[in-house]
Amino acid sequence: MMREVLYEGKSKVVCAGEDRDSLIIRYKDTATAFNGVKQAELFGKGKLNAAISNLIYEHLQENGIKTHLIKVIDDTTSLVKKAEIIMVEVIVRNVAAGSFSKKYGIPEGTLLKNVSVEFSVKSDELGDPMINISQITAIGICTAHELTEMIEQSLRINELLCELFKKAGIRLIDFKLEFGRDLSETSDRGKIILCDEISPDSCRLWDMKSGKKLDKDRFRRDMGGVLDSYRDVLQRLTEINNN
Ligand code: TMP
């Protein structure tokens, strides 16, 4: 059934949901990097990311994390709670890589002495600039209370995901999260919930034994085998899920 498209992002489309409290998100095959400068269609990526993200979301929900996921509709679409997205990206790092390594001159693969949590403004126009916690509240992106809640949830999600990926023989290097305020007309209204996807597009995932990259760095860095790696991640997560 064709639904009204409310918003089209780089890797997902958001459509009207089943009622005023829900939305439908559809995962696209488009891969982008460097703020959309690099772009390609990777046939089947949408399905793989949807399946991986849904598996991860279900695991997080079972462990008490409040998320936007209501139900999986089909291979590429999910029904989610309507939320007001908080316009910061939360980046959690266990191991130095990517922009962190570049910015601070720390070699990729260096284990961090503590989990690092950083923020960037969710704005393609501004190029997602890094922002600190006092700047976030100063410009009113969210309240100090919401910020504390997002940090606590992000650290708990990191624990749950490190453990999950470890079972799959994968090292969780870093990842990006987005949160929103629940907009449903229920007692949950205003509560902070986890939104957006968690997939190899938004995480760095390295094979524990070989160190092989199994994430979007394969696309960013023209390493080839992008979808084979995403498929490998899905297969491993499915296997541990079935055991
Ligand atoms: P970074 O090292 O490039 O800052 O990326 C940190 C993590 O955040 C990495 O797992 C990839 C993810 N990420 C996104 O999901 N979206 C983005 O726009 C960026 C820049 C990174």
mmCIF file of C-alpha atoms and ligand atoms in Angstrom:
data_model
loop_
_atom_site.group_PDB
_atom_site.id
_atom_site.type_symbol
_atom_site.label_atom_id
_atom_site.label_comp_id
_atom_site.label_asym_id
_atom_site.label_seq_id
_atom_site.Cartn_x
_atom_site.Cartn_y
_atom_site.Cartn_z
ATOM 1 C CA MET A 1 0.000 0.000 0.000
ATOM 2 C CA MET A 2 1.343 3.446 -0.950
ATOM 3 C CA ARG A 3 1.512 5.746 2.029
ATOM 4 C CA GLU A 4 2.088 9.437 2.211
ATOM 5 C CA VAL A 5 5.831 10.150 2.436
ATOM 6 C CA LEU A 6 6.413 12.631 5.257
ATOM 7 C CA TYR A 7 10.181 12.823 5.017
ATOM 8 C CA GLU A 8 12.938 11.240 2.965
ATOM 9 C CA GLY A 9 16.362 10.986 4.576
ATOM 10 C CA LYS A 10 19.625 9.652 3.179
ATOM 11 C CA SER A 11 19.010 6.047 4.130
ATOM 12 C CA LYS A 12 15.343 5.892 5.202
ATOM 13 C CA VAL A 13 11.909 7.129 4.220
ATOM 14 C CA VAL A 14 9.357 8.119 6.860
ATOM 15 C CA CYS A 15 5.656 7.631 6.001
ATOM 16 C CA ALA A 16 2.383 8.174 7.802
ATOM 17 C CA GLY A 17 1.653 5.356 10.242
ATOM 18 C CA GLU A 18 -1.439 3.390 11.230
ATOM 19 C CA ASP A 19 -2.731 6.138 13.507
ATOM 20 C CA ARG A 20 -1.656 9.580 14.699
ATOM 21 C CA ASP A 21 0.739 8.117 17.279
ATOM 22 C CA SER A 22 2.772 6.044 14.808
ATOM 23 C CA LEU A 23 4.970 6.315 11.714
ATOM 24 C CA ILE A 24 6.299 3.845 9.184
ATOM 25 C CA ILE A 25 9.995 3.853 8.380
ATOM 26 C CA ARG A 26 11.387 2.194 5.257
ATOM 27 C CA TYR A 27 15.049 1.339 4.889
ATOM 28 C CA LYS A 28 16.531 2.323 1.519
ATOM 29 C CA ASP A 29 19.402 0.715 -0.378
ATOM 30 C CA THR A 30 21.242 4.037 -0.553
ATOM 31 C CA ALA A 31 24.603 4.269 1.187
ATOM 32 C CA THR A 32 26.109 7.668 1.900
ATOM 33 C CA ALA A 33 29.270 8.944 3.552
ATOM 34 C CA PHE A 34 30.935 12.270 4.248
ATOM 35 C CA ASN A 35 27.642 14.059 4.721
ATOM 36 C CA GLY A 36 26.152 12.646 1.551
ATOM 37 C CA VAL A 37 29.091 13.628 -0.698
ATOM 38 C CA LYS A 38 29.725 9.971 -1.466
ATOM 39 C CA GLN A 39 26.638 8.021 -2.428
ATOM 40 C CA ALA A 40 25.805 4.642 -3.957
ATOM 41 C CA GLU A 41 22.928 2.207 -4.297
ATOM 42 C CA LEU A 42 23.809 -1.102 -2.644
ATOM 43 C CA PHE A 43 21.100 -3.538 -3.671
ATOM 44 C CA GLY A 44 19.773 -5.300 -0.576
ATOM 45 C CA LYS A 45 21.351 -3.008 2.039
ATOM 46 C CA GLY A 46 17.923 -1.803 3.190
ATOM 47 C CA LYS A 47 16.777 -5.329 3.982
ATOM 48 C CA LEU A 48 19.999 -6.217 5.773
ATOM 49 C CA ASN A 49 20.024 -3.079 7.919
ATOM 50 C CA ALA A 50 16.340 -3.443 8.738
ATOM 51 C CA ALA A 51 16.862 -7.036 9.871
ATOM 52 C CA ILE A 52 19.983 -6.188 11.912
ATOM 53 C CA SER A 53 18.440 -3.117 13.508
ATOM 54 C CA ASN A 54 15.204 -4.951 14.370
ATOM 55 C CA LEU A 55 17.129 -7.794 16.015
ATOM 56 C CA ILE A 56 19.164 -5.314 18.057
ATOM 57 C CA TYR A 57 16.106 -3.259 19.011
ATOM 58 C CA GLU A 58 14.261 -6.359 20.175
ATOM 59 C CA HIS A 59 17.256 -7.328 22.305
ATOM 60 C CA LEU A 60 17.421 -3.838 23.825
ATOM 61 C CA GLN A 61 13.674 -3.796 24.524
ATOM 62 C CA GLU A 62 13.875 -7.181 26.228
ATOM 63 C CA ASN A 63 16.509 -5.608 28.461
ATOM 64 C CA GLY A 64 14.444 -2.614 29.495
ATOM 65 C CA ILE A 65 15.463 0.037 26.961
ATOM 66 C CA LYS A 66 12.503 2.118 25.774
ATOM 67 C CA THR A 67 12.562 2.426 21.985
ATOM 68 C CA HIS A 68 10.380 3.684 19.151
ATOM 69 C CA LEU A 69 9.901 0.215 17.622
ATOM 70 C CA ILE A 70 6.285 -0.993 17.752
ATOM 71 C CA LYS A 71 6.446 -3.857 15.244
ATOM 72 C CA VAL A 72 8.219 -5.088 12.154
ATOM 73 C CA ILE A 73 5.933 -4.859 9.105
ATOM 74 C CA ASP A 74 8.039 -6.504 6.405
ATOM 75 C CA ASP A 75 11.636 -6.858 5.116
ATOM 76 C CA THR A 76 12.260 -3.143 4.878
ATOM 77 C CA THR A 77 9.505 -1.448 6.867
ATOM 78 C CA SER A 78 8.747 -1.057 10.551
ATOM 79 C CA LEU A 79 6.014 0.636 12.514
ATOM 80 C CA VAL A 80 7.450 3.050 15.070
ATOM 81 C CA LYS A 81 6.166 5.449 17.703
ATOM 82 C CA LYS A 82 5.956 9.050 16.616
ATOM 83 C CA ALA A 83 8.709 10.976 18.386
ATOM 84 C CA GLU A 84 10.183 14.432 18.350
ATOM 85 C CA ILE A 85 13.797 13.756 17.436
ATOM 86 C CA ILE A 86 16.309 15.436 19.736
ATOM 87 C CA MET A 87 18.692 17.098 17.337
ATOM 88 C CA VAL A 88 21.948 15.666 18.640
ATOM 89 C CA GLU A 89 23.730 12.460 17.709
ATOM 90 C CA VAL A 90 25.221 10.582 20.641
ATOM 91 C CA ILE A 91 28.475 8.847 19.734
ATOM 92 C CA VAL A 92 29.732 6.148 22.081
ATOM 93 C CA ARG A 93 33.287 4.859 21.699
ATOM 94 C CA ASN A 94 35.071 1.897 23.278
ATOM 95 C CA VAL A 95 38.078 1.893 20.971
ATOM 96 C CA ALA A 96 39.689 4.778 19.049
ATOM 97 C CA ALA A 97 38.783 4.911 15.345
ATOM 98 C CA GLY A 98 37.532 7.246 12.640
ATOM 99 C CA SER A 99 37.186 10.940 13.442
ATOM 100 C CA PHE A 100 38.350 10.390 17.050
ATOM 101 C CA SER A 101 41.663 8.908 15.904
ATOM 102 C CA LYS A 102 42.126 11.659 13.351
ATOM 103 C CA LYS A 103 41.218 14.533 15.678
ATOM 104 C CA TYR A 104 43.289 13.436 18.669
ATOM 105 C CA GLY A 105 46.098 11.517 16.930
ATOM 106 C CA ILE A 106 45.253 8.239 18.663
ATOM 107 C CA PRO A 107 45.940 5.189 16.444
ATOM 108 C CA GLU A 108 42.869 3.253 15.301
ATOM 109 C CA GLY A 109 42.358 0.206 17.482
ATOM 110 C CA THR A 110 43.636 1.786 20.734
ATOM 111 C CA LEU A 111 41.450 0.627 23.624
ATOM 112 C CA LEU A 112 40.100 3.669 25.482
ATOM 113 C CA LYS A 113 40.629 3.851 29.256
ATOM 114 C CA ASN A 114 36.948 4.635 29.695
ATOM 115 C CA VAL A 115 33.924 4.705 27.436
ATOM 116 C CA SER A 116 33.830 8.025 25.581
ATOM 117 C CA VAL A 117 30.497 9.746 24.943
ATOM 118 C CA GLU A 118 30.399 12.691 22.573
ATOM 119 C CA PHE A 119 27.714 14.684 20.812
ATOM 120 C CA SER A 120 27.254 16.310 17.448
ATOM 121 C CA VAL A 121 24.477 18.544 16.206
ATOM 122 C CA LYS A 122 22.181 16.659 13.840
ATOM 123 C CA SER A 123 22.435 19.045 10.901
ATOM 124 C CA ASP A 124 23.621 18.165 7.395
ATOM 125 C CA GLU A 125 23.712 21.871 6.620
ATOM 126 C CA LEU A 126 26.234 22.536 9.418
ATOM 127 C CA GLY A 127 28.108 19.261 8.778
ATOM 128 C CA ASP A 128 27.130 17.703 12.145
ATOM 129 C CA PRO A 129 29.515 19.809 14.298
ATOM 130 C CA MET A 130 30.690 18.370 17.604
ATOM 131 C CA ILE A 131 29.019 20.058 20.610
ATOM 132 C CA ASN A 132 29.572 19.817 24.369
ATOM 133 C CA ILE A 133 26.958 19.296 27.060
ATOM 134 C CA SER A 134 26.810 22.890 28.276
ATOM 135 C CA GLN A 135 26.459 24.118 24.684
ATOM 136 C CA ILE A 136 23.615 21.640 24.087
ATOM 137 C CA THR A 137 21.567 22.987 26.990
ATOM 138 C CA ALA A 138 22.674 26.587 26.314
ATOM 139 C CA ILE A 139 21.074 26.560 22.867
ATOM 140 C CA GLY A 140 18.059 24.599 24.089
ATOM 141 C CA ILE A 141 18.485 21.379 22.088
ATOM 142 C CA CYS A 142 17.317 19.531 25.202
ATOM 143 C CA THR A 143 17.194 19.922 28.965
ATOM 144 C CA ALA A 144 19.928 18.894 31.393
ATOM 145 C CA HIS A 145 17.595 16.185 32.674
ATOM 146 C CA GLU A 146 17.074 14.793 29.169
ATOM 147 C CA LEU A 147 20.804 14.895 28.547
ATOM 148 C CA THR A 148 21.509 12.895 31.703
ATOM 149 C CA GLU A 149 18.870 10.391 30.646
ATOM 150 C CA MET A 150 20.388 10.049 27.137
ATOM 151 C CA ILE A 151 23.889 9.533 28.543
ATOM 152 C CA GLU A 152 22.684 6.896 31.034
ATOM 153 C CA GLN A 153 20.720 5.048 28.362
ATOM 154 C CA SER A 154 23.635 5.239 25.908
ATOM 155 C CA LEU A 155 26.018 3.678 28.438
ATOM 156 C CA ARG A 156 23.530 0.913 29.231
ATOM 157 C CA ILE A 157 22.977 0.297 25.502
ATOM 158 C CA ASN A 158 26.750 0.098 25.073
ATOM 159 C CA GLU A 159 26.971 -2.603 27.766
ATOM 160 C CA LEU A 160 24.139 -4.596 26.204
ATOM 161 C CA LEU A 161 25.532 -4.274 22.676
ATOM 162 C CA CYS A 162 29.136 -5.089 23.636
ATOM 163 C CA GLU A 163 27.886 -8.273 25.264
ATOM 164 C CA LEU A 164 25.620 -9.162 22.322
ATOM 165 C CA PHE A 165 28.275 -8.584 19.661
ATOM 166 C CA LYS A 166 30.896 -10.405 21.742
ATOM 167 C CA LYS A 167 28.719 -13.525 21.570
ATOM 168 C CA ALA A 168 28.756 -13.079 17.792
ATOM 169 C CA GLY A 169 32.566 -12.822 17.749
ATOM 170 C CA ILE A 170 32.408 -9.112 16.974
ATOM 171 C CA ARG A 171 34.099 -6.195 18.734
ATOM 172 C CA LEU A 172 31.927 -3.102 19.085
ATOM 173 C CA ILE A 173 34.330 -0.229 18.416
ATOM 174 C CA ASP A 174 31.897 2.701 18.379
ATOM 175 C CA PHE A 175 28.366 3.654 17.355
ATOM 176 C CA LYS A 176 25.943 6.519 16.963
ATOM 177 C CA LEU A 177 22.537 6.799 18.644
ATOM 178 C CA GLU A 178 19.576 9.123 18.274
ATOM 179 C CA PHE A 179 16.846 9.722 20.813
ATOM 180 C CA GLY A 180 13.428 11.347 20.665
ATOM 181 C CA ARG A 181 10.620 12.502 22.909
ATOM 182 C CA ASP A 182 7.644 10.149 22.798
ATOM 183 C CA LEU A 183 4.794 12.068 21.144
ATOM 184 C CA SER A 184 2.045 9.520 21.774
ATOM 185 C CA GLU A 185 -1.072 10.624 23.650
ATOM 186 C CA THR A 186 -0.303 8.219 26.479
ATOM 187 C CA SER A 187 1.320 8.386 29.902
ATOM 188 C CA ASP A 188 4.661 7.912 28.086
ATOM 189 C CA ARG A 189 4.349 11.279 26.359
ATOM 190 C CA GLY A 190 7.552 13.307 26.687
ATOM 191 C CA LYS A 191 9.653 10.324 27.770
ATOM 192 C CA ILE A 192 13.019 9.813 26.056
ATOM 193 C CA ILE A 193 13.028 6.855 23.682
ATOM 194 C CA LEU A 194 15.697 5.377 21.418
ATOM 195 C CA CYS A 195 15.040 6.169 17.743
ATOM 196 C CA ASP A 196 16.660 5.582 14.351
ATOM 197 C CA GLU A 197 18.568 2.481 13.317
ATOM 198 C CA ILE A 198 21.434 0.560 14.888
ATOM 199 C CA SER A 199 23.179 -1.203 12.037
ATOM 200 C CA PRO A 200 26.588 -1.535 10.361
ATOM 201 C CA ASP A 201 25.837 1.915 8.883
ATOM 202 C CA SER A 202 25.892 3.449 12.357
ATOM 203 C CA CYS A 203 28.400 1.228 14.206
ATOM 204 C CA ARG A 204 32.003 0.163 13.766
ATOM 205 C CA LEU A 205 32.158 -3.609 14.051
ATOM 206 C CA TRP A 206 35.416 -5.564 13.832
ATOM 207 C CA ASP A 207 35.773 -9.326 13.710
ATOM 208 C CA MET A 208 37.255 -10.320 17.077
ATOM 209 C CA LYS A 209 39.818 -12.733 15.678
ATOM 210 C CA SER A 210 40.962 -11.179 12.411
ATOM 211 C CA GLY A 211 40.116 -7.526 13.067
ATOM 212 C CA LYS A 212 38.276 -7.444 9.715
ATOM 213 C CA LYS A 213 35.960 -4.453 9.389
ATOM 214 C CA LEU A 214 32.320 -5.510 9.039
ATOM 215 C CA ASP A 215 30.727 -2.044 8.794
ATOM 216 C CA LYS A 216 30.259 1.046 6.656
ATOM 217 C CA ASP A 217 33.982 1.860 6.769
ATOM 218 C CA ARG A 218 34.194 -0.706 3.942
ATOM 219 C CA PHE A 219 32.101 1.709 1.869
ATOM 220 C CA ARG A 220 33.675 4.927 3.211
ATOM 221 C CA ARG A 221 37.179 3.599 2.520
ATOM 222 C CA ASP A 222 36.431 1.727 -0.755
ATOM 223 C CA MET A 223 37.408 -1.620 0.748
ATOM 224 C CA GLY A 224 34.772 -3.634 -1.169
ATOM 225 C CA GLY A 225 32.652 -6.473 0.209
ATOM 226 C CA VAL A 226 30.263 -4.106 1.987
ATOM 227 C CA LEU A 227 27.122 -6.220 1.713
ATOM 228 C CA ASP A 228 28.965 -9.499 2.325
ATOM 229 C CA SER A 229 30.089 -8.066 5.653
ATOM 230 C CA TYR A 230 26.597 -6.796 6.544
ATOM 231 C CA ARG A 231 25.261 -10.270 5.661
ATOM 232 C CA ASP A 232 27.905 -11.832 7.912
ATOM 233 C CA VAL A 233 26.824 -9.569 10.812
ATOM 234 C CA LEU A 234 23.159 -10.510 10.303
ATOM 235 C CA GLN A 235 23.947 -14.218 10.108
ATOM 236 C CA ARG A 236 25.976 -14.159 13.309
ATOM 237 C CA LEU A 237 23.329 -12.181 15.216
ATOM 238 C CA THR A 238 20.587 -14.495 13.926
ATOM 239 C CA GLU A 239 22.556 -17.549 15.057
ATOM 240 C CA ILE A 240 23.039 -16.299 18.610
ATOM 241 C CA ASN A 241 19.403 -15.184 18.689
ATOM 242 C CA ASN A 242 18.267 -18.712 17.827
ATOM 243 C CA ASN A 243 20.434 -20.357 20.467
HETATM 244 P P1 TMP B 1 33.205 8.988 13.402
HETATM 245 O O1 TMP B 1 34.448 8.289 13.909
HETATM 246 O O2 TMP B 1 33.256 9.251 11.939
HETATM 247 O O3 TMP B 1 32.905 10.210 14.199
HETATM 248 O O4 TMP B 1 31.992 7.982 13.620
HETATM 249 C C1 TMP B 1 31.682 7.452 14.883
HETATM 250 C C2 TMP B 1 30.560 6.443 14.770
HETATM 251 O O5 TMP B 1 29.350 7.069 14.417
HETATM 252 C C3 TMP B 1 30.781 5.365 13.713
HETATM 253 O O6 TMP B 1 30.344 4.130 14.249
HETATM 254 C C4 TMP B 1 29.920 5.748 12.573
HETATM 255 C C5 TMP B 1 28.810 6.527 13.211
HETATM 256 N N1 TMP B 1 28.349 7.637 12.390
HETATM 257 C C6 TMP B 1 27.041 7.673 11.965
HETATM 258 O O7 TMP B 1 26.260 6.778 12.247
HETATM 259 N N2 TMP B 1 26.621 8.752 11.227
HETATM 260 C C7 TMP B 1 27.449 9.769 10.909
HETATM 261 O O8 TMP B 1 27.011 10.711 10.236
HETATM 262 C C8 TMP B 1 28.799 9.715 11.362
HETATM 263 C C9 TMP B 1 29.757 10.821 11.020
HETATM 264 C C10 TMP B 1 29.203 8.636 12.099
#
